[in-house]
Coordinates of C-alpha atoms (C1' of nucleotides) in Angstrom, one line a residue:
Chain A
M24 CA -117.8 49.5 -100.6
S25 CA -120.4 48.3 -103.5
D26 CA -119.0 45.3 -105.2
S27 CA -118.6 46.7 -108.5
K28 CA -115.9 49.3 -107.1
R29 CA -113.8 46.5 -105.4
K30 CA -110.4 46.1 -106.7
T31 CA -110.1 43.3 -109.5
A32 CA -109.5 42.4 -112.5
N33 CA -113.4 42.3 -113.7
G34 CA -115.9 43.7 -112.2
I35 CA -114.1 47.2 -112.8
S36 CA -117.0 50.1 -113.1
F37 CA -117.0 52.7 -116.8
A38 CA -119.6 54.6 -116.0
S39 CA -119.2 58.0 -118.0
V40 CA -115.5 58.6 -117.3
P41 CA -114.0 62.0 -118.3
K42 CA -112.1 61.6 -121.9
V43 CA -109.8 63.4 -120.1
V44 CA -109.2 60.7 -117.8
V45 CA -109.3 58.3 -120.5
S46 CA -106.0 60.4 -121.9
R47 CA -104.0 60.3 -118.8
L48 CA -104.3 56.6 -118.4
S49 CA -102.5 56.4 -121.4
L50 CA -99.7 58.3 -120.1
Y51 CA -99.9 56.0 -116.8
L52 CA -99.0 53.2 -118.8
R53 CA -96.9 54.4 -120.3
E54 CA -94.5 55.8 -117.7
L55 CA -95.1 52.6 -115.9
Q56 CA -94.4 50.0 -118.2
H57 CA -90.9 52.0 -118.8
L58 CA -90.4 51.7 -114.6
R59 CA -91.3 48.5 -115.2
A60 CA -88.3 48.0 -117.4
E61 CA -86.3 50.0 -115.0
S62 CA -86.8 46.9 -112.9
K63 CA -89.0 49.6 -110.1
E64 CA -91.6 47.8 -108.2
T65 CA -93.6 50.7 -106.3
I66 CA -94.3 53.6 -107.3
S67 CA -96.0 56.5 -104.8
S68 CA -99.0 59.1 -106.6
G69 CA -96.4 61.8 -106.5
E70 CA -94.1 60.1 -108.2
L71 CA -95.4 59.1 -111.1
G72 CA -97.5 62.1 -111.0
S73 CA -94.4 63.7 -111.1
R74 CA -92.7 62.6 -113.9
L75 CA -95.8 63.4 -116.0
G76 CA -96.5 66.9 -114.7
F77 CA -99.9 66.0 -113.3
T78 CA -100.3 66.3 -109.1
D79 CA -100.7 63.5 -106.6
A80 CA -103.8 63.7 -106.2
Q81 CA -104.8 63.9 -109.8
V82 CA -103.4 60.1 -110.7
R83 CA -105.3 58.8 -107.6
K84 CA -108.4 60.2 -108.4
D85 CA -107.8 59.1 -112.3
L86 CA -107.9 55.3 -110.8
A87 CA -110.3 56.2 -108.3
Y88 CA -112.4 55.9 -111.2
F89 CA -112.0 51.8 -112.1
G90 CA -111.1 50.9 -108.9
Q91 CA -108.5 50.4 -105.4
F92 CA -105.1 49.3 -107.5
G93 CA -102.5 50.8 -104.0
Y94 CA -101.4 49.9 -101.2
P95 CA -101.5 53.1 -97.9
G96 CA -98.7 53.4 -97.1
I97 CA -96.7 51.8 -100.0
G98 CA -97.8 52.9 -103.2
Y99 CA -98.6 50.9 -106.5
R100 CA -97.2 47.7 -107.4
T101 CA -95.8 48.9 -111.4
D102 CA -96.6 45.5 -112.3
E103 CA -100.1 44.9 -110.6
L104 CA -101.3 48.2 -112.1
V105 CA -99.3 47.8 -115.7
Q106 CA -102.3 45.1 -115.5
A107 CA -104.9 46.3 -114.4
I108 CA -105.0 49.3 -116.7
R109 CA -104.1 47.3 -119.9
H110 CA -107.9 45.8 -118.5
I111 CA -108.8 49.5 -118.3
L112 CA -108.1 50.1 -121.7
G113 CA -108.8 47.3 -123.0
T114 CA -105.3 46.5 -124.3
D115 CA -105.2 43.6 -122.8
I116 CA -106.4 41.9 -125.4
E117 CA -105.2 41.8 -128.9
W118 CA -107.0 44.0 -131.4
R119 CA -106.8 43.3 -135.2
V120 CA -106.8 46.3 -137.1
V121 CA -107.2 47.1 -141.2
I122 CA -105.2 50.7 -142.4
V123 CA -106.7 51.9 -145.3
G124 CA -104.9 54.3 -147.4
I125 CA -101.2 53.1 -148.2
G126 CA -99.0 56.9 -149.2
N127 CA -96.6 57.5 -147.6
L128 CA -98.1 58.0 -143.8
G129 CA -99.4 54.3 -144.8
R130 CA -96.6 52.8 -144.5
A131 CA -94.9 54.4 -141.6
L132 CA -98.0 53.0 -139.8
L133 CA -97.9 49.7 -141.3
G134 CA -94.0 50.0 -139.7
Y135 CA -94.5 51.0 -136.6
K136 CA -93.3 49.0 -133.9
G137 CA -95.0 50.5 -131.0
F138 CA -98.5 49.1 -131.8
S139 CA -97.9 45.4 -131.6
R140 CA -96.2 46.3 -128.1
Q141 CA -99.5 48.0 -127.0
G142 CA -101.5 45.2 -128.3
F143 CA -102.7 46.3 -131.5
E144 CA -101.8 44.0 -134.5
I145 CA -102.2 45.5 -138.3
V146 CA -103.4 42.7 -140.6
A147 CA -104.6 44.0 -143.5
A148 CA -103.9 46.8 -145.5
L149 CA -105.9 48.4 -148.4
D150 CA -105.7 51.1 -151.2
S151 CA -108.0 52.1 -153.7
D152 CA -105.2 52.1 -156.0
K153 CA -105.3 48.9 -157.5
E154 CA -101.3 49.7 -158.9
K155 CA -100.0 48.9 -155.5
S156 CA -102.2 45.5 -154.7
G157 CA -99.9 42.7 -154.3
S158 CA -96.9 44.7 -153.3
V159 CA -95.8 43.5 -149.7
V160 CA -95.5 46.8 -147.3
E161 CA -93.9 45.7 -143.3
G162 CA -94.6 42.2 -144.5
V163 CA -98.5 42.9 -144.7
E164 CA -99.7 42.3 -148.2
V165 CA -101.8 45.5 -150.2
Q166 CA -105.1 44.4 -151.3
S167 CA -107.7 46.7 -152.9
I168 CA -110.3 48.0 -150.9
D169 CA -113.2 46.8 -152.6
R170 CA -112.1 43.3 -150.9
L171 CA -112.9 45.4 -147.4
D172 CA -116.1 43.4 -146.6
E173 CA -114.6 40.0 -146.7
I174 CA -111.5 41.1 -145.2
V175 CA -113.4 42.7 -142.1
K176 CA -114.8 39.9 -141.7
Q177 CA -112.7 37.2 -142.3
H178 CA -109.6 38.3 -139.4
K179 CA -112.6 39.6 -137.3
I180 CA -111.3 43.2 -137.8
R181 CA -112.9 46.3 -135.0
L182 CA -110.6 49.1 -135.5
G183 CA -109.4 50.9 -138.6
M184 CA -107.1 53.8 -139.2
V185 CA -107.4 55.9 -142.0
A186 CA -104.5 57.5 -144.0
V187 CA -106.2 58.8 -147.5
P188 CA -106.2 62.1 -148.7
A189 CA -108.8 64.4 -146.8
P190 CA -111.4 64.5 -149.7
A191 CA -112.0 60.3 -149.3
A192 CA -111.7 60.5 -146.1
Q193 CA -115.3 60.2 -145.3
S194 CA -116.3 57.6 -148.1
V195 CA -113.8 55.9 -146.3
A196 CA -114.8 55.9 -143.1
D197 CA -118.9 55.4 -144.3
Q198 CA -117.4 52.5 -146.3
L199 CA -115.5 51.0 -143.1
V200 CA -118.5 51.5 -141.2
A201 CA -120.5 49.5 -143.6
A202 CA -118.0 46.3 -142.8
G203 CA -118.9 46.5 -139.3
I204 CA -116.0 48.2 -137.8
E205 CA -116.0 49.9 -134.5
G206 CA -113.3 52.3 -133.8
I207 CA -111.5 54.9 -136.3
V208 CA -108.4 56.8 -136.2
N209 CA -108.9 59.2 -138.7
F210 CA -105.6 61.1 -140.0
A211 CA -107.4 62.8 -142.9
P212 CA -107.0 66.2 -142.1
V213 CA -110.7 66.9 -142.4
T214 CA -113.6 65.8 -140.0
I215 CA -115.2 62.9 -140.7
N216 CA -119.4 61.6 -139.5
L217 CA -119.6 58.9 -137.8
P218 CA -122.4 57.5 -136.2
D219 CA -122.7 56.7 -132.5
H220 CA -121.9 53.2 -132.6
V221 CA -118.8 54.1 -134.0
S222 CA -115.8 56.1 -131.8
Q223 CA -113.4 58.1 -133.6
V224 CA -110.3 60.0 -132.7
G225 CA -108.8 62.1 -135.0
V226 CA -105.1 63.2 -135.3
D227 CA -104.2 65.9 -137.8
L228 CA -100.5 66.4 -137.7
A229 CA -101.0 70.1 -138.9
I230 CA -102.4 71.1 -136.3
E231 CA -100.2 69.7 -134.2
L232 CA -97.7 71.8 -134.7
E233 CA -100.2 74.6 -135.0
Q234 CA -100.6 74.3 -131.3
I235 CA -96.1 75.4 -131.1
S236 CA -96.4 77.5 -132.9
F237 CA -99.5 79.1 -130.8
T238 CA -97.4 78.9 -128.1
V239 CA -94.4 80.2 -129.6
A240 CA -95.8 83.2 -131.5
K241 CA -98.1 84.5 -128.1
R242 CA -94.5 84.6 -126.2
L243 CA -92.6 86.9 -128.9
H244 CA -96.4 88.8 -128.1
A245 CA -95.9 88.8 -124.8
L246 CA -92.2 90.0 -125.3
R247 CA -93.0 92.7 -127.8
R248 CA -94.9 94.3 -125.5
S249 CA -92.8 93.9 -122.8
Chain B
M19 CA -115.0 97.6 -125.0
S20 CA -111.0 97.5 -124.5
D21 CA -108.7 98.4 -127.2
S22 CA -107.4 95.0 -126.4
K23 CA -110.6 93.9 -128.0
R24 CA -111.3 95.2 -130.9
K25 CA -111.2 93.8 -133.8
T26 CA -108.0 94.1 -135.7
A27 CA -105.2 91.9 -137.5
N28 CA -103.2 93.3 -134.2
G29 CA -103.7 94.5 -131.0
I30 CA -105.2 90.7 -130.0
S31 CA -105.2 89.6 -126.3
F32 CA -103.6 86.1 -125.2
A33 CA -104.0 86.5 -121.7
S34 CA -104.2 83.0 -120.3
V35 CA -106.6 80.8 -123.1
P36 CA -107.2 77.4 -121.8
K37 CA -105.0 74.7 -124.3
V38 CA -108.7 73.1 -125.6
V39 CA -109.9 76.5 -127.3
V40 CA -106.9 76.7 -128.9
S41 CA -107.2 73.1 -130.4
R42 CA -111.0 73.9 -131.7
L43 CA -109.5 76.8 -133.2
S44 CA -107.4 74.2 -135.4
L45 CA -110.4 72.9 -136.2
Y46 CA -112.5 75.8 -136.6
L47 CA -109.7 77.1 -139.0
R48 CA -109.6 74.2 -141.1
E49 CA -113.2 73.7 -141.6
L50 CA -113.2 77.2 -142.7
Q51 CA -110.6 76.4 -145.5
H52 CA -112.7 73.6 -146.4
L53 CA -115.7 76.0 -146.8
R54 CA -113.8 78.6 -148.9
A55 CA -112.4 75.7 -151.1
E56 CA -116.5 75.7 -151.7
S57 CA -117.2 79.2 -152.0
K58 CA -119.3 79.9 -148.6
E59 CA -118.5 83.5 -148.2
T60 CA -120.4 83.3 -144.6
I61 CA -121.1 81.5 -142.0
S62 CA -123.1 81.3 -138.4
S63 CA -121.4 80.0 -135.1
G64 CA -124.3 77.4 -135.1
E65 CA -123.6 76.2 -138.3
L66 CA -119.6 75.7 -137.9
G67 CA -120.5 74.2 -134.6
S68 CA -122.6 71.8 -135.8
R69 CA -120.0 70.7 -138.4
L70 CA -117.7 70.0 -135.8
G71 CA -119.9 68.7 -132.7
F72 CA -119.8 72.0 -130.6
T73 CA -122.2 74.3 -129.4
D74 CA -122.9 78.1 -130.8
A75 CA -122.3 79.3 -127.8
Q76 CA -118.8 77.8 -127.4
V77 CA -117.9 79.0 -131.0
R78 CA -118.7 82.4 -130.2
K79 CA -116.7 81.8 -126.6
D80 CA -113.5 80.5 -127.8
L81 CA -113.5 83.6 -130.3
A82 CA -114.0 86.1 -128.1
Y83 CA -110.9 85.0 -126.4
F84 CA -109.1 86.7 -129.4
G85 CA -111.5 89.6 -130.2
Q86 CA -115.0 90.3 -132.4
F87 CA -115.1 89.0 -135.8
G88 CA -118.4 88.4 -136.2
Y89 CA -121.4 90.4 -137.9
P90 CA -124.8 90.4 -135.9
G91 CA -127.1 89.1 -137.9
I92 CA -124.9 87.3 -140.8
G93 CA -122.3 85.2 -138.9
Y94 CA -118.8 85.5 -139.8
R95 CA -116.8 86.1 -143.3
T96 CA -115.9 83.1 -143.9
D97 CA -112.3 84.8 -146.0
E98 CA -112.3 86.9 -142.7
L99 CA -112.1 84.6 -140.3
V100 CA -109.9 82.1 -141.6
Q101 CA -107.4 85.2 -142.0
A102 CA -107.9 86.0 -138.1
I103 CA -107.4 82.7 -137.1
R104 CA -104.1 82.2 -139.0
H105 CA -103.3 85.2 -137.0
I106 CA -104.0 84.3 -133.4
L107 CA -102.2 80.5 -134.3
G108 CA -99.6 82.3 -135.6
T109 CA -99.8 80.5 -139.1
D110 CA -100.1 83.5 -141.0
I111 CA -95.8 83.9 -141.2
E112 CA -93.9 81.0 -142.5
W113 CA -92.5 78.6 -139.4
R114 CA -88.5 76.4 -140.3
V115 CA -88.8 73.1 -139.4
V116 CA -86.1 70.4 -138.4
I117 CA -87.5 67.3 -138.0
V118 CA -84.7 65.0 -136.0
G119 CA -85.0 61.2 -137.0
I120 CA -84.8 60.2 -140.6
G121 CA -86.9 56.5 -139.9
N122 CA -90.5 55.2 -141.4
L123 CA -92.0 58.2 -139.8
G124 CA -89.6 60.8 -140.1
R125 CA -89.4 59.8 -143.9
A126 CA -93.8 60.2 -144.0
L127 CA -93.4 63.6 -141.8
L128 CA -91.1 64.6 -144.8
G129 CA -93.7 63.9 -147.3
Y130 CA -96.5 65.3 -145.2
K131 CA -98.2 67.5 -147.9
G132 CA -100.5 69.0 -145.0
F133 CA -97.4 71.0 -143.3
S134 CA -96.5 73.4 -146.4
R135 CA -100.1 73.6 -146.8
Q136 CA -100.5 75.7 -142.9
G137 CA -96.9 77.4 -143.7
F138 CA -95.1 75.0 -142.1
E139 CA -91.0 74.7 -143.7
I140 CA -89.3 71.3 -143.6
V141 CA -85.9 72.6 -144.0
A142 CA -83.4 70.3 -142.5
A143 CA -83.5 66.3 -141.7
L144 CA -81.4 64.9 -139.1
D145 CA -79.9 61.4 -138.3
S146 CA -77.7 60.3 -136.2
D147 CA -77.2 57.6 -138.3
K148 CA -74.4 58.4 -140.8
E149 CA -74.9 55.9 -143.5
K150 CA -78.1 58.1 -143.9
S151 CA -75.5 61.7 -144.5
G152 CA -76.2 63.1 -147.9
S153 CA -79.1 60.9 -149.1
V154 CA -82.1 63.0 -150.4
V155 CA -85.8 62.3 -148.8
E156 CA -88.4 64.0 -150.3
G157 CA -86.4 67.3 -151.6
V158 CA -84.7 67.7 -148.5
E159 CA -80.9 66.6 -147.7
V160 CA -80.4 64.2 -144.1
Q161 CA -77.8 65.0 -142.3
S162 CA -75.9 64.7 -139.3
I163 CA -77.1 65.7 -136.3
D164 CA -74.0 66.8 -135.1
R165 CA -74.7 70.2 -137.1
L166 CA -78.0 70.8 -135.6
D167 CA -76.3 74.0 -133.8
E168 CA -75.4 75.5 -137.1
I169 CA -78.0 74.6 -139.4
V170 CA -81.0 76.0 -136.7
K171 CA -79.3 79.2 -137.0
Q172 CA -78.5 79.2 -140.4
H173 CA -82.1 78.3 -141.3
K174 CA -83.1 80.6 -139.0
I175 CA -85.3 77.6 -137.3
R176 CA -87.4 77.5 -134.2
L177 CA -89.7 74.7 -134.1
G178 CA -88.4 70.6 -134.3
M179 CA -90.3 67.3 -134.7
V180 CA -88.5 65.1 -132.9
A181 CA -89.5 61.0 -134.6
V182 CA -86.1 59.0 -133.0
P183 CA -86.9 56.1 -130.8
A184 CA -87.6 56.4 -127.6
P185 CA -84.5 55.9 -125.6
A186 CA -82.7 59.1 -128.2
A187 CA -85.9 61.3 -127.6
Q188 CA -84.9 63.2 -124.1
S189 CA -81.0 63.9 -125.8
V190 CA -82.5 64.7 -128.7
A191 CA -84.7 67.0 -127.0
D192 CA -81.8 68.2 -125.0
Q193 CA -79.7 68.7 -128.5
L194 CA -83.0 70.6 -129.8
V195 CA -83.2 72.9 -126.6
A196 CA -79.1 73.9 -126.7
A197 CA -79.1 74.6 -130.8
G198 CA -82.1 77.6 -129.8
I199 CA -85.6 75.6 -130.6
E200 CA -88.5 77.5 -128.8
G201 CA -91.0 74.5 -129.9
I202 CA -91.3 70.5 -130.3
V203 CA -93.4 68.5 -131.2
N204 CA -92.3 64.7 -129.9
F205 CA -93.5 61.2 -131.9
A206 CA -91.5 59.5 -129.9
P207 CA -93.3 57.6 -126.9
V208 CA -92.0 58.7 -124.0
T209 CA -92.8 62.0 -121.7
I210 CA -89.9 64.4 -122.5
N211 CA -88.5 67.1 -119.7
L212 CA -87.9 70.5 -121.2
P213 CA -87.7 73.8 -119.6
D214 CA -90.7 76.7 -119.3
H215 CA -89.1 78.7 -122.3
V216 CA -89.8 75.6 -125.2
S217 CA -93.1 74.4 -126.0
Q218 CA -94.3 71.1 -126.5
V219 CA -96.7 68.7 -127.8
G220 CA -96.7 65.0 -127.2
V221 CA -98.1 62.5 -130.4
D222 CA -98.5 59.0 -129.3
L223 CA -99.6 56.5 -132.1
A224 CA -100.5 54.1 -130.4
I225 CA -101.8 56.1 -127.9
E226 CA -104.6 57.3 -130.1
L227 CA -105.8 54.0 -130.9
E228 CA -105.9 52.7 -126.7
Q229 CA -108.2 55.2 -126.5
I230 CA -110.6 53.6 -129.6
S231 CA -109.9 50.8 -127.5
F232 CA -111.1 51.6 -124.3
T233 CA -114.4 53.2 -126.0
V234 CA -114.9 50.0 -127.8
A235 CA -114.1 47.6 -124.9
K236 CA -116.4 49.8 -123.0
R237 CA -119.3 48.9 -124.7
L238 CA -118.8 45.8 -125.2
H239 CA -118.6 45.7 -121.1
A240 CA -121.7 47.5 -121.3
L241 CA -123.4 44.9 -123.7
R242 CA -122.2 42.2 -121.8
R243 CA -124.2 43.7 -118.7
S244 CA -127.2 44.5 -120.1
Chain C
dT23 C1' -139.5 96.6 -140.8
dA24 C1' -139.3 91.3 -139.5
dG25 C1' -135.8 87.9 -138.7
dA26 C1' -131.3 86.1 -137.7
dT27 C1' -127.2 86.4 -135.5
dT28 C1' -123.2 88.3 -132.2
dG29 C1' -121.2 89.4 -128.6
dT30 C1' -121.1 88.7 -123.2
dT31 C1' -123.2 88.0 -118.7
dA32 C1' -124.9 85.1 -115.7
dA33 C1' -125.6 80.5 -114.4
dT34 C1' -124.6 75.8 -114.6
dC35 C1' -122.4 71.8 -114.4
dG36 C1' -117.7 69.6 -114.7
dA37 C1' -113.0 68.9 -113.3
dT38 C1' -109.6 69.5 -109.8
dT39 C1' -107.0 70.5 -106.1
dA40 C1' -106.9 69.8 -101.0
dA41 C1' -107.2 67.9 -96.7
dC42 C1' -107.3 63.9 -93.7
dA43 C1' -108.8 59.6 -91.8
dA44 C1' -107.4 54.9 -92.6
dT45 C1' -104.1 51.5 -93.4
dC46 C1' -99.8 49.7 -94.4
Chain D
dT4 C1' -94.1 52.4 -83.6
dA5 C1' -93.3 56.2 -86.7
dG6 C1' -93.4 57.6 -91.3
dA7 C1' -96.0 57.1 -96.0
dT8 C1' -98.9 56.9 -99.0
dT9 C1' -103.8 55.6 -100.1
dG10 C1' -108.5 56.3 -101.2
dT11 C1' -112.5 59.8 -100.9
dT12 C1' -115.4 64.0 -99.6
dA13 C1' -115.1 68.4 -99.8
dA14 C1' -114.3 72.5 -101.3
dT15 C1' -111.9 75.4 -104.7
dC16 C1' -112.0 77.0 -109.3
dG17 C1' -112.2 76.6 -114.5
dA18 C1' -115.3 76.0 -118.7
dT19 C1' -119.5 75.1 -120.9
dT20 C1' -123.9 76.5 -121.9
dA21 C1' -128.6 79.6 -121.9
dA22 C1' -130.1 83.8 -122.1
dC23 C1' -130.5 88.2 -124.1
dA24 C1' -129.7 92.9 -125.3
dA25 C1' -127.3 94.9 -129.2
dT26 C1' -126.9 95.1 -134.3
dC27 C1' -127.1 94.2 -139.4

DNA sequence: TAGATTGTTAATCGATTAACAATC
DNA sequence: TAGATTGTTAATCGATTAACAATC
């Protein structure tokens, strides 16, 4: 077994992990945190998987991308696996985040408790509307987007969330990139183009509903045919 | 070619379509709607794909699950393809939606303009906190969750969005199912179990940030090694 | 017509599942 | 020890890409 695959906090191999594996990792982490809250000390791949609708083999295979975390005959120690996955996801350190666009959604994001729980701290709230500057939302002062560069540097912010209207999203994203932001979660319902060295995830609320409506409509079609 | 594969508004075959295809369909639709707004009348699979980071073959293959929509030598007529995909996704009809949980996020969802643009109408807003009953948020009256059953039947609501704290999510989901809801978008950071005949999509805002932090952290690790 | 582009088949690539020796 | 469960390999399954005849 190569050293880079040993079970350690460091030395984790990150080579070419499928995106879908990383998204499951987040689900494992969430479930493990619930388990830990219930004082469950160990869990098997089978039990963890079945709670999330995955097979035991899938759980073990996913974790195997990053090392050895389990104990044959026992399973995984909840606490250890939480720490390990947090390290893999990078959330064992604090990430500072800037939000751009303090409308309905931006305000909800500012107030969302789940971020700090996972190691994300929203340290700046920006909007192009200067009327909003100076107001305080959820303990964070809203400032003009003109100060983006300065603020990103001052607070050493690496991540940004974009919650502006679709027509403004690309321009805001460009400004974030220019300021040195390394990853963006885009809530605007439009595709944005970023250089390769900046990661992005898109969240489109209407699309989430569409995925459901497809499945429900499909069921109705099937019924009609039968 | 079988009749069920002919290019028609009806007669679309829905057999065993991968989930990832349906999610790309939503992206195609969104892009096509932008193109239509720019009065672009036709588009090729290559052009549509490259705007979204997909290959031409992928676009054509995805659409081929549902029928023939293009014109050899020409491409796809924007307007026709918008209509076709809306029909496939089921958003050519209006869906009524209930939101449960009128906190920060629930309020933002109530105010989100993108839903009605895609054919979703939020007709009811429920909360367990009776203090909130009677208040009007974004033109919708907040009511007690006790009235869920009655309201779902009265408005013929098929879809629900859950924006309650994690500990309440499963119970709320159960109540939605009991009331006859057929699909749920779950914003609570917890896995909920539903019967097979009810579809669900989970949206966890912290997980979206985790996916970004993984990629950024990975890049940092790689740099350190080189 | 010549050029462009589709729909579809076959080849390739990648992810999931099954199986089992090793281990607690 | 016997039973449980891991990590990992090989087999299977499914999705993406390449290629091209058909068509406008």
